[in-house]
Coordinates of C-alpha atoms in Angstrom, one line a residue:
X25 CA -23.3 42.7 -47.9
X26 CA -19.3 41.2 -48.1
X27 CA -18.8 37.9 -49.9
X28 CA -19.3 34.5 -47.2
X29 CA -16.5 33.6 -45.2
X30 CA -15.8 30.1 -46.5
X31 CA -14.8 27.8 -44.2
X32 CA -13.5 24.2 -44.2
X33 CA -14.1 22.1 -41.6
X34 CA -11.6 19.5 -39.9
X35 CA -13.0 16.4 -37.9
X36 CA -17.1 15.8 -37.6
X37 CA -17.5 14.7 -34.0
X38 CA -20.1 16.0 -31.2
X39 CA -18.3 19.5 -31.8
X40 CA -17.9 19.7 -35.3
X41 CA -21.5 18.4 -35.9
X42 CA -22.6 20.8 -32.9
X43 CA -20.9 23.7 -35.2
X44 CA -22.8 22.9 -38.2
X45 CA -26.1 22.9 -36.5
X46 CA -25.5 26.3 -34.9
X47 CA -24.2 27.9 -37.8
X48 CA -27.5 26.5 -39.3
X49 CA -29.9 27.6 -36.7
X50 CA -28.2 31.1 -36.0
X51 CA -27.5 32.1 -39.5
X52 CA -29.4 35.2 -39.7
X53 CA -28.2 36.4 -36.5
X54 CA -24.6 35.4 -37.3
X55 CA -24.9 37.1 -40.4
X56 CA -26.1 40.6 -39.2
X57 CA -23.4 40.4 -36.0
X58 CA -20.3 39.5 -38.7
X59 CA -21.3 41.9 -41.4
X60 CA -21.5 38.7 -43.4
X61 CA -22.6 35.1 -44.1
X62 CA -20.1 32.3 -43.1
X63 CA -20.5 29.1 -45.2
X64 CA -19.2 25.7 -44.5
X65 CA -18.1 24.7 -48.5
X66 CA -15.5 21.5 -47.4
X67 CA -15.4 19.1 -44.7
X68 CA -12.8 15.8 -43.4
X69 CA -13.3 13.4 -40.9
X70 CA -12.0 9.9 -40.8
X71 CA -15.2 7.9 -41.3
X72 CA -17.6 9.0 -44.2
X73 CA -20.7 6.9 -44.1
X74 CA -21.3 7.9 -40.3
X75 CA -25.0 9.0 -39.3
X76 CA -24.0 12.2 -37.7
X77 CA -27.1 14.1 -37.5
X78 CA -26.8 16.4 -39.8
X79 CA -26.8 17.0 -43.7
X80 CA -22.9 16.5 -45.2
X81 CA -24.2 16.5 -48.9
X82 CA -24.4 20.3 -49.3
X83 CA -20.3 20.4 -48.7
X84 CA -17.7 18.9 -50.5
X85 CA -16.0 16.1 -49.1
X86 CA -12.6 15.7 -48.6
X87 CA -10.4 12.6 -47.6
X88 CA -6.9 14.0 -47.4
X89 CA -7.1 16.7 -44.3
X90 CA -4.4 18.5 -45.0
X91 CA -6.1 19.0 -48.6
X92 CA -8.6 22.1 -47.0
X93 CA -5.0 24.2 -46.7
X94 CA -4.5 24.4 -50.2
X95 CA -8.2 24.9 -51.3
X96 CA -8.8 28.4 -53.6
X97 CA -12.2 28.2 -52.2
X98 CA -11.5 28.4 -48.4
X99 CA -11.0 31.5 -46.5
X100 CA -10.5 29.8 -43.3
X101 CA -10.2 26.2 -41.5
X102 CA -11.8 25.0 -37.9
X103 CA -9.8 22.4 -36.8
X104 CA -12.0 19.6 -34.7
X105 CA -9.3 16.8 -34.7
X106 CA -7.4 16.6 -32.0
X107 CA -4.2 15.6 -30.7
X108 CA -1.4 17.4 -30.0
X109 CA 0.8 16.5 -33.4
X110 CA -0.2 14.4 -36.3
X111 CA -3.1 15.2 -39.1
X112 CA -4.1 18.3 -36.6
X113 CA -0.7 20.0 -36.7
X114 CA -0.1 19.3 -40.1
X115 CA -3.0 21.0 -41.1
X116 CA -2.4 23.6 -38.4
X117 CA 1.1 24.5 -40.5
X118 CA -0.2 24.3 -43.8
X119 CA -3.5 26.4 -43.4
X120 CA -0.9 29.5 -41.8
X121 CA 1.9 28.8 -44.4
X122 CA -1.3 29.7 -47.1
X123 CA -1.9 33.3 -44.8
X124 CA -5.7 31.1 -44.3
X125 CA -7.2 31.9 -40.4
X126 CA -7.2 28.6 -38.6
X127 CA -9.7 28.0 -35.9
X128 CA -9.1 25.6 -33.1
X129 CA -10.4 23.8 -30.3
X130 CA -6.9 21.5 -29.3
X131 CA -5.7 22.8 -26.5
X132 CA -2.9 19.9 -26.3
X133 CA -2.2 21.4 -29.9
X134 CA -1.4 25.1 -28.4
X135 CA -0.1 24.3 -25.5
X136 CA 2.8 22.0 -27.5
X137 CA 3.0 24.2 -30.4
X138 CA 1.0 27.1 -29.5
X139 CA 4.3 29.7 -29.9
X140 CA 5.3 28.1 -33.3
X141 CA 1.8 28.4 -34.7
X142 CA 1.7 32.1 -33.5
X143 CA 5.0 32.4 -35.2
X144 CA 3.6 31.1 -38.5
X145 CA 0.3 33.5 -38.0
X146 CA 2.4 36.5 -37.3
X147 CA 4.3 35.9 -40.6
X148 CA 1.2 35.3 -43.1
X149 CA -1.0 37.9 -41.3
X150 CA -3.5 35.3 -40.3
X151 CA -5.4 34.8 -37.4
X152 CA -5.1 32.2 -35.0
X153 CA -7.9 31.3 -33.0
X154 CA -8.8 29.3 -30.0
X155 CA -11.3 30.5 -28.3
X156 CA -12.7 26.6 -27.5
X157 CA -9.9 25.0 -26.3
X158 CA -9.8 26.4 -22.8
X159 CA -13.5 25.8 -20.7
X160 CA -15.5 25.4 -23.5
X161 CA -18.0 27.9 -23.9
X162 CA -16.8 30.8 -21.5
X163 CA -15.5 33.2 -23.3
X164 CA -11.9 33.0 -21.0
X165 CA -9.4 33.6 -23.9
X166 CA -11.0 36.9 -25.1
X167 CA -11.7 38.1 -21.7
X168 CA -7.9 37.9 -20.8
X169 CA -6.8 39.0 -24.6
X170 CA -9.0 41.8 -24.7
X171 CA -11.1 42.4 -21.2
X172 CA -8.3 42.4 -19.4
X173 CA -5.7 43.6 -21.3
X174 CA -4.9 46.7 -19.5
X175 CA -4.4 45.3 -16.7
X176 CA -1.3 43.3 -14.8
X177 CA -2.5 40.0 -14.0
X178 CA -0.6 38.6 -10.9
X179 CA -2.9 34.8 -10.6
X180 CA -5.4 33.0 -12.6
X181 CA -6.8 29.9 -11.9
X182 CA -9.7 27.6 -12.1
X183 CA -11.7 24.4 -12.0
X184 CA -10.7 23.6 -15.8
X185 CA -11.6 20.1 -16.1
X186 CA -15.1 19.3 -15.8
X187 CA -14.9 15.4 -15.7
X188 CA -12.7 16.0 -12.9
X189 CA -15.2 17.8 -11.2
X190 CA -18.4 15.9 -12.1
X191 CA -16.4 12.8 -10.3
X192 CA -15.3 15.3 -7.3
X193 CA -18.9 16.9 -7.0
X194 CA -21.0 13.6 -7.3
X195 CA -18.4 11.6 -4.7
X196 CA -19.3 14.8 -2.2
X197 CA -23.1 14.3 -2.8
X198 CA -23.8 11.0 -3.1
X199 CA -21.1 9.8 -0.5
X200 CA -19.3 7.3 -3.0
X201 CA -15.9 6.0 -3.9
X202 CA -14.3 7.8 -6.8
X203 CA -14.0 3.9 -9.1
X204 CA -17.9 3.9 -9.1
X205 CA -18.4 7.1 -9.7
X206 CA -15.6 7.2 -12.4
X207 CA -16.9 4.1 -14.0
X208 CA -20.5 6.2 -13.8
X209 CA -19.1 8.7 -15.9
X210 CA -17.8 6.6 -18.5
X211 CA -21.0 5.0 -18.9
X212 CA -22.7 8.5 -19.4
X213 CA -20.1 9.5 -21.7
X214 CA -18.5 12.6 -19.1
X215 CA -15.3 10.1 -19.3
X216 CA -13.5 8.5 -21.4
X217 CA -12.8 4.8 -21.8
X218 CA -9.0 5.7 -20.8
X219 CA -9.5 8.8 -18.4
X220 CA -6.1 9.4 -17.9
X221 CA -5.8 12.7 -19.6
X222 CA -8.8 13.9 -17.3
X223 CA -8.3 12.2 -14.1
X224 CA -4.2 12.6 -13.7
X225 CA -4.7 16.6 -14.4
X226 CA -2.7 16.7 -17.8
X227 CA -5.9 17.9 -19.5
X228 CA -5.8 21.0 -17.1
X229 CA -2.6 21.4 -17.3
X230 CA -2.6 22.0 -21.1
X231 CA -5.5 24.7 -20.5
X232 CA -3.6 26.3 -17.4
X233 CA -0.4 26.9 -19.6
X234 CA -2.1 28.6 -22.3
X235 CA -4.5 30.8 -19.2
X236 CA -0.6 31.2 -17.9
X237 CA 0.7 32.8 -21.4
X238 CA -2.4 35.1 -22.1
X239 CA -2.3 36.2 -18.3
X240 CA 1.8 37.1 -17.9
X241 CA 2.5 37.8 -21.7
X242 CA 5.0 35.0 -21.1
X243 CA 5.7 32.1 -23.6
X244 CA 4.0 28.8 -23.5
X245 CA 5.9 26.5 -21.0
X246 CA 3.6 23.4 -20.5
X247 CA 6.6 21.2 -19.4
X248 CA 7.0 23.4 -16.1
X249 CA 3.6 22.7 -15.0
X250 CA 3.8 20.8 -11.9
X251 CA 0.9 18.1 -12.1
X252 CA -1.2 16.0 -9.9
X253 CA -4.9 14.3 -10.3
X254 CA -7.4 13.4 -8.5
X255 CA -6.9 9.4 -8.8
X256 CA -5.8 8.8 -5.3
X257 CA -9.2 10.8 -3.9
X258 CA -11.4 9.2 -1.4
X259 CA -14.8 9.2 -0.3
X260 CA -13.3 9.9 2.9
X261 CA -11.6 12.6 1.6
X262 CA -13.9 14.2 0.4
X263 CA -16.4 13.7 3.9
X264 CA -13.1 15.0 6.2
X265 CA -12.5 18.2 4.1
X266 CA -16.4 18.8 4.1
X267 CA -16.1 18.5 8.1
X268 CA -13.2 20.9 8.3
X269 CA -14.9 23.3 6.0
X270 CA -13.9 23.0 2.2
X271 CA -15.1 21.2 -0.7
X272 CA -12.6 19.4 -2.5
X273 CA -11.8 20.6 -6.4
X274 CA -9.0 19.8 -8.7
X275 CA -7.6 23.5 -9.3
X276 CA -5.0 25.0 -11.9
X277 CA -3.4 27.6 -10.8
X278 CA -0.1 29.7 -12.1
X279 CA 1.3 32.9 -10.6
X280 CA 3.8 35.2 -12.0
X281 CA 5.9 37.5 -9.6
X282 CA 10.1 38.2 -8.9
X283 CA 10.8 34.5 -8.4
X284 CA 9.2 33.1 -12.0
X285 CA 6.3 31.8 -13.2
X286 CA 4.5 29.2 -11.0
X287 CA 2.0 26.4 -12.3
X288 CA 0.2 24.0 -10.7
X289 CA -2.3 21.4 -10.9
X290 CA -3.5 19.4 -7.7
X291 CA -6.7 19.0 -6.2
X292 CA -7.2 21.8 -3.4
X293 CA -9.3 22.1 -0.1
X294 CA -11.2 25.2 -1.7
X295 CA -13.4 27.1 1.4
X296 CA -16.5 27.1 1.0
X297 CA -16.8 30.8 1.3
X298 CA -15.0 31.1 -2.3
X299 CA -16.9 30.8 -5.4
X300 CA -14.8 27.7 -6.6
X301 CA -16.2 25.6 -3.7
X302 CA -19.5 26.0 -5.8
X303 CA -18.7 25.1 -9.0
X304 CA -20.2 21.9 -9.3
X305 CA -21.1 18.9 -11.7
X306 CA -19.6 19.0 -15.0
X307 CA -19.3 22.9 -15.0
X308 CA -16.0 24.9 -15.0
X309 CA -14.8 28.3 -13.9
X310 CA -11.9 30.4 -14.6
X311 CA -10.1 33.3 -11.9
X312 CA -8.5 36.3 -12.9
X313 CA -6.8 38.9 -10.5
X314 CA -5.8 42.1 -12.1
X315 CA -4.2 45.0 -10.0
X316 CA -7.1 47.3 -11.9
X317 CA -9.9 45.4 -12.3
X318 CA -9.5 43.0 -9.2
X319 CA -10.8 39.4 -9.4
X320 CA -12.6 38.5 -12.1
X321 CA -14.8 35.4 -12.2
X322 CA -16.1 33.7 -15.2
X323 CA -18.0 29.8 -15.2
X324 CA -20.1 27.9 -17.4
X325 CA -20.5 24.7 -19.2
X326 CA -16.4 23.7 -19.9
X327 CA -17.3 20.9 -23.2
X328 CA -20.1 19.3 -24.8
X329 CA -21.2 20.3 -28.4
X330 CA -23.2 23.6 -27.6
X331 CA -20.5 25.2 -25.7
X332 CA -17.5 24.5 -27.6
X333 CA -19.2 24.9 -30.8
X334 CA -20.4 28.6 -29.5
X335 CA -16.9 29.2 -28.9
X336 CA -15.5 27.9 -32.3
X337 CA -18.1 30.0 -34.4
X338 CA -17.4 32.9 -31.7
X339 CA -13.9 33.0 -33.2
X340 CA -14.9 32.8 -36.8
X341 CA -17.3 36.1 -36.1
X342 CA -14.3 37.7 -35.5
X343 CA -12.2 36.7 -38.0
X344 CA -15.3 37.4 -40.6
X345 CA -15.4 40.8 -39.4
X346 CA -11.4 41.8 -39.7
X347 CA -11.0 41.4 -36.0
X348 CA -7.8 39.6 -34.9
X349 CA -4.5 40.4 -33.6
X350 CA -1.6 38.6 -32.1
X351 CA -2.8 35.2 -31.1
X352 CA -0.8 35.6 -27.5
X353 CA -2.4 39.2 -27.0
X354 CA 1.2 40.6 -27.8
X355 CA 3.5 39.3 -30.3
X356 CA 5.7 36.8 -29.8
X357 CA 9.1 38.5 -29.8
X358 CA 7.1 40.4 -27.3
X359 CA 6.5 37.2 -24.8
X360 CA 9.0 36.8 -21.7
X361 CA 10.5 33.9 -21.1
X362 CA 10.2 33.6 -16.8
X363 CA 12.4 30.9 -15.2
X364 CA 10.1 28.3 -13.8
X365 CA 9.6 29.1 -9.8
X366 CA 10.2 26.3 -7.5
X367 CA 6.9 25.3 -5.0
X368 CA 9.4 25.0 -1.9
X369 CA 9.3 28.3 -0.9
X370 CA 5.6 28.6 -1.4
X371 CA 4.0 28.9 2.1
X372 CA 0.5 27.9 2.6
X373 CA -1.3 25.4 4.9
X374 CA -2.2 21.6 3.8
X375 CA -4.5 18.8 4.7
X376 CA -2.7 15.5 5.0
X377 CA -4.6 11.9 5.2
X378 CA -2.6 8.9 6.3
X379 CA -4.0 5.1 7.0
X380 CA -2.0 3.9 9.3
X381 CA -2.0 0.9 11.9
X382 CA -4.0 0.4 14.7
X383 CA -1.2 -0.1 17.5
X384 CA 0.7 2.9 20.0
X385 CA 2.9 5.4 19.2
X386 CA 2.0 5.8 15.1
X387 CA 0.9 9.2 16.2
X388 CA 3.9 10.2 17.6
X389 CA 5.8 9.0 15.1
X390 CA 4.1 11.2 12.8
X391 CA 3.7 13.9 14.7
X392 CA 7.6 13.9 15.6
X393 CA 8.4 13.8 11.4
X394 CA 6.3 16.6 11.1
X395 CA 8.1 18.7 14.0
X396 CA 11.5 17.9 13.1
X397 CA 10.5 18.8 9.6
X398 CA 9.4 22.2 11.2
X399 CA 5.7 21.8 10.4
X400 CA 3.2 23.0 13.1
X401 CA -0.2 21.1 13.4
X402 CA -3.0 23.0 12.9
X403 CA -5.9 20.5 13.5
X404 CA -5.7 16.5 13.9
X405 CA -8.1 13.8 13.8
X406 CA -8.4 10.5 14.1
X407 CA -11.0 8.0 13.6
X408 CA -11.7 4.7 14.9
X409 CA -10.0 1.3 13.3
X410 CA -11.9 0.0 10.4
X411 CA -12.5 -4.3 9.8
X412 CA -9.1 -4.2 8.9
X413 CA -7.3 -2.7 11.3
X414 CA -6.6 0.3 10.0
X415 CA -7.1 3.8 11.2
X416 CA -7.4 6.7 9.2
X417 CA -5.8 9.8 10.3
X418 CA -6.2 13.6 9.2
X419 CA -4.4 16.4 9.9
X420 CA -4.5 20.1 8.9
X421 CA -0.5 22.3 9.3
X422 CA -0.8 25.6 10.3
X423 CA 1.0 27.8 7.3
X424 CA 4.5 26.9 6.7
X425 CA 6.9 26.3 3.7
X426 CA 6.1 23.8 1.0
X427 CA 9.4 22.3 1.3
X428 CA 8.8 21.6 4.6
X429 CA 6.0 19.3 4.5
X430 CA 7.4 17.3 1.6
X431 CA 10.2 17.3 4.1
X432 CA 8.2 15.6 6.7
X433 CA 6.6 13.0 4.2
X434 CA 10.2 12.1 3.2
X435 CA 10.7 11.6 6.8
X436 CA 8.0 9.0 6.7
X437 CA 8.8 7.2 3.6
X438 CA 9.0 3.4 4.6
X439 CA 7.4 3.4 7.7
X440 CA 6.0 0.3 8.6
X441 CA 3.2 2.5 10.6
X442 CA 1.7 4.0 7.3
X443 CA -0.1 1.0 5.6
X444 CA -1.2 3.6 2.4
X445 CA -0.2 6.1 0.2
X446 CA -0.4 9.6 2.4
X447 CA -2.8 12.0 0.7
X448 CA -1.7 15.8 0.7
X449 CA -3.9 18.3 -0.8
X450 CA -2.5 22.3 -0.6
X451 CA -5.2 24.6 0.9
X452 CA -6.3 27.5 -1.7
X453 CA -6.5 30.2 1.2
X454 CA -6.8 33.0 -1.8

């Protein structure tokens, strides 16, 4: 049998105590399936006298992070930090500088730096590896890289987030406003104390870039994803789009075609009839379209320690038995560089909700922005004042250009009729 992969270990959190008791319980079986033993000999994490569950006094402590580059003892490091720059990057540049593999789970990390750091691998001959940052323990980053590489891919897209959707899911079922259950979530730990990263969409957005790259062989561009959360969801929302047919979902979604590469995150009216529509809880699920292999549908738990910790010793499998290659599945030199596409000439149909006041002719004022806008009403409805006066009102637009229906809201902008922010959510008719 080979020597041990030796492997230092960055950051002792849920996931890096999660990979530590899998490589613990599975280490026969990992052994066989690698061709060899893979040892933890170093670990780093900010706080050293933290119960974390598991025994730390078999492996050597280190304070300084960066410090596991430079160790003669260390074949390769798993990177558990976080954050797109600081002590993660640094020890992202130093372990590939060395020609050490460097295993991560920061996808904030790759989708800033992704391209540099495969620049970096390219030149050592190291592997790059990050399986865990994108939905957790589905194994999305092979199944594009390698599954899928024969094939064009003309879409991908997903429920990426699964704080996002636990919030979504649990407002659709129990019928409640998306504070409470958000504030739920935090005390169960599904949230964070500042959600912001979740909630606002710039958590999927990071995974969707890198999905994006992988799918279209095209570099990294995380600064042309267009985003939008779920913050300004309501229950009523949620209970209209039911009505009509959909469950609501906050979707990623990038396309590459003649007019450049499209990305967007915004919470969608998915059908019901589509697999998305039943992703639910805290799960998440990845599409795929490939002009050979057709649609391709992967879900499973996004985060939490089992997952991501499957997917993190997943990638050092791989690198213990030889098996790596470009970390973009082509080399970078390789990776196009598609102009961003604009979302104007995008035609699709949308669900807009407005709260408007209770008096004559709001409709027609709203219904005359939206014709002179060229936007043709597919469904309307209207429900009856609330205490306060107010009166919510829902409509569905029959296909038509993006631009347009921004077009129409622009229209509206001021009105003394419209006593709320309007809601738009695009319908995912794919």
């Amino acid at each position: 049998m080979a020597r041990a992969l030796r492997v230092g270990l960055a950051g002792l959190g849920t996931v890096g105590g999660g990979v530590i008791k899998l490589l613990d319980t599975n280490a026969a079986l990992i052994e066989r399936r690698a061709g060899r033993a893979i040892e933890i000999v170093a670990v780093s994490a900010r706080d050293r006298t933290r119960d974390r569950g598991v025994d730390l006094s078999r492996f050597d402590w280190v304070d300084d992070t960066a410090a596991l580059a430079t160790r003669d003892d260390i074949d390769a490091v798993v990177e558990l930090i976080g954050g797109s720059d600081g002590p993660a990057l640094v020890l992202a540049r130093a372990t590939l500088a060395r020609g050490r593999a460097f295993v991560t789970a920061n996808k904030a990390m790759i989708a800033h730096h992704g391209i540099e750091l495969a620049e970096a691998a390219e030149a050592a001959g190291a592997a790059l590896k990050y399986e865990a940052a994108v939905a957790g323990g589905i194994p999305v980053i092979k199944g594009l890289r390698e599954g899928a590489a024969a094939n064009e891919i003309g879409r991908v897209y997903g429920v990426l987030n699964g704080t996002c959707n636990y919030i979504l899911s649990t407002m659709e079922q129990e019928k409640r406003d998306f504070a409470e259950v958000l504030a739920e979530a935090q005390a169960l730990g599904y949230a964070e104390a500042d959600p912001s990263f979740d909630i606002d969409g710039v958590d999927t957005a990071h995974k969707l870039s890198i999905l994006a790259s992988l799918a279209f062989g095209t570099r990294l561009d995380f600064g042309s994803v267009a985003i939008d959360g779920i913050r300004h969801v309501i229950a009523a929302d949620i209970a209209e789009a039911h009505g009509l047919g959909f469950r609501v979902r906050l979707v990623g979604l990038a396309e590459s075609n003649s007019k450049g590469l499209f990305q967007r995150v915004h919470p969608c009216l998915v059908p019901l009839g589509h697999p998305l529509a039943h992703v639910t809880g805290s799960l998440n699920a990845v599409v795929a379209e490939g002009n050979f292999v057709g649609r391709l549908f992967m879900e499973g738990r996004g985060a939490g320690e089992g997952p991501t910790a499957s997917a993190v010793v997943a990638d050092l499998i791989d690198i213990a038995r030889g098996e790596f290659g470009p970390a973009f599945a082509m080399p970078v030199a390789s990776l196009a560089q598609p102009a961003p596409a604009a979302a104007g000439e995008r035609r699709g149909r949308a669900y807009l909700r407005f709260t408007v006041a209770d008096r004559p002719g709001v409709l027609a004022e709203i219904t005359a922005a939206m014709r002179d806008a060229g936007v043709s009403i597919e469904s309307l409805i209207q429900r009856a004042a609330t205490a306060d006066g107010s009166v919510l009102l829902v409509m569905v637009t029959h296909e038509s250009p993006e631009r347009a229906v921004i077009e129409a809201l622009d229209r509206l902008e001021g009105s003394q009729s419209i006593t709320d922010r309007p809601m738009l959510m695009h319908i995912l008719d794919i």
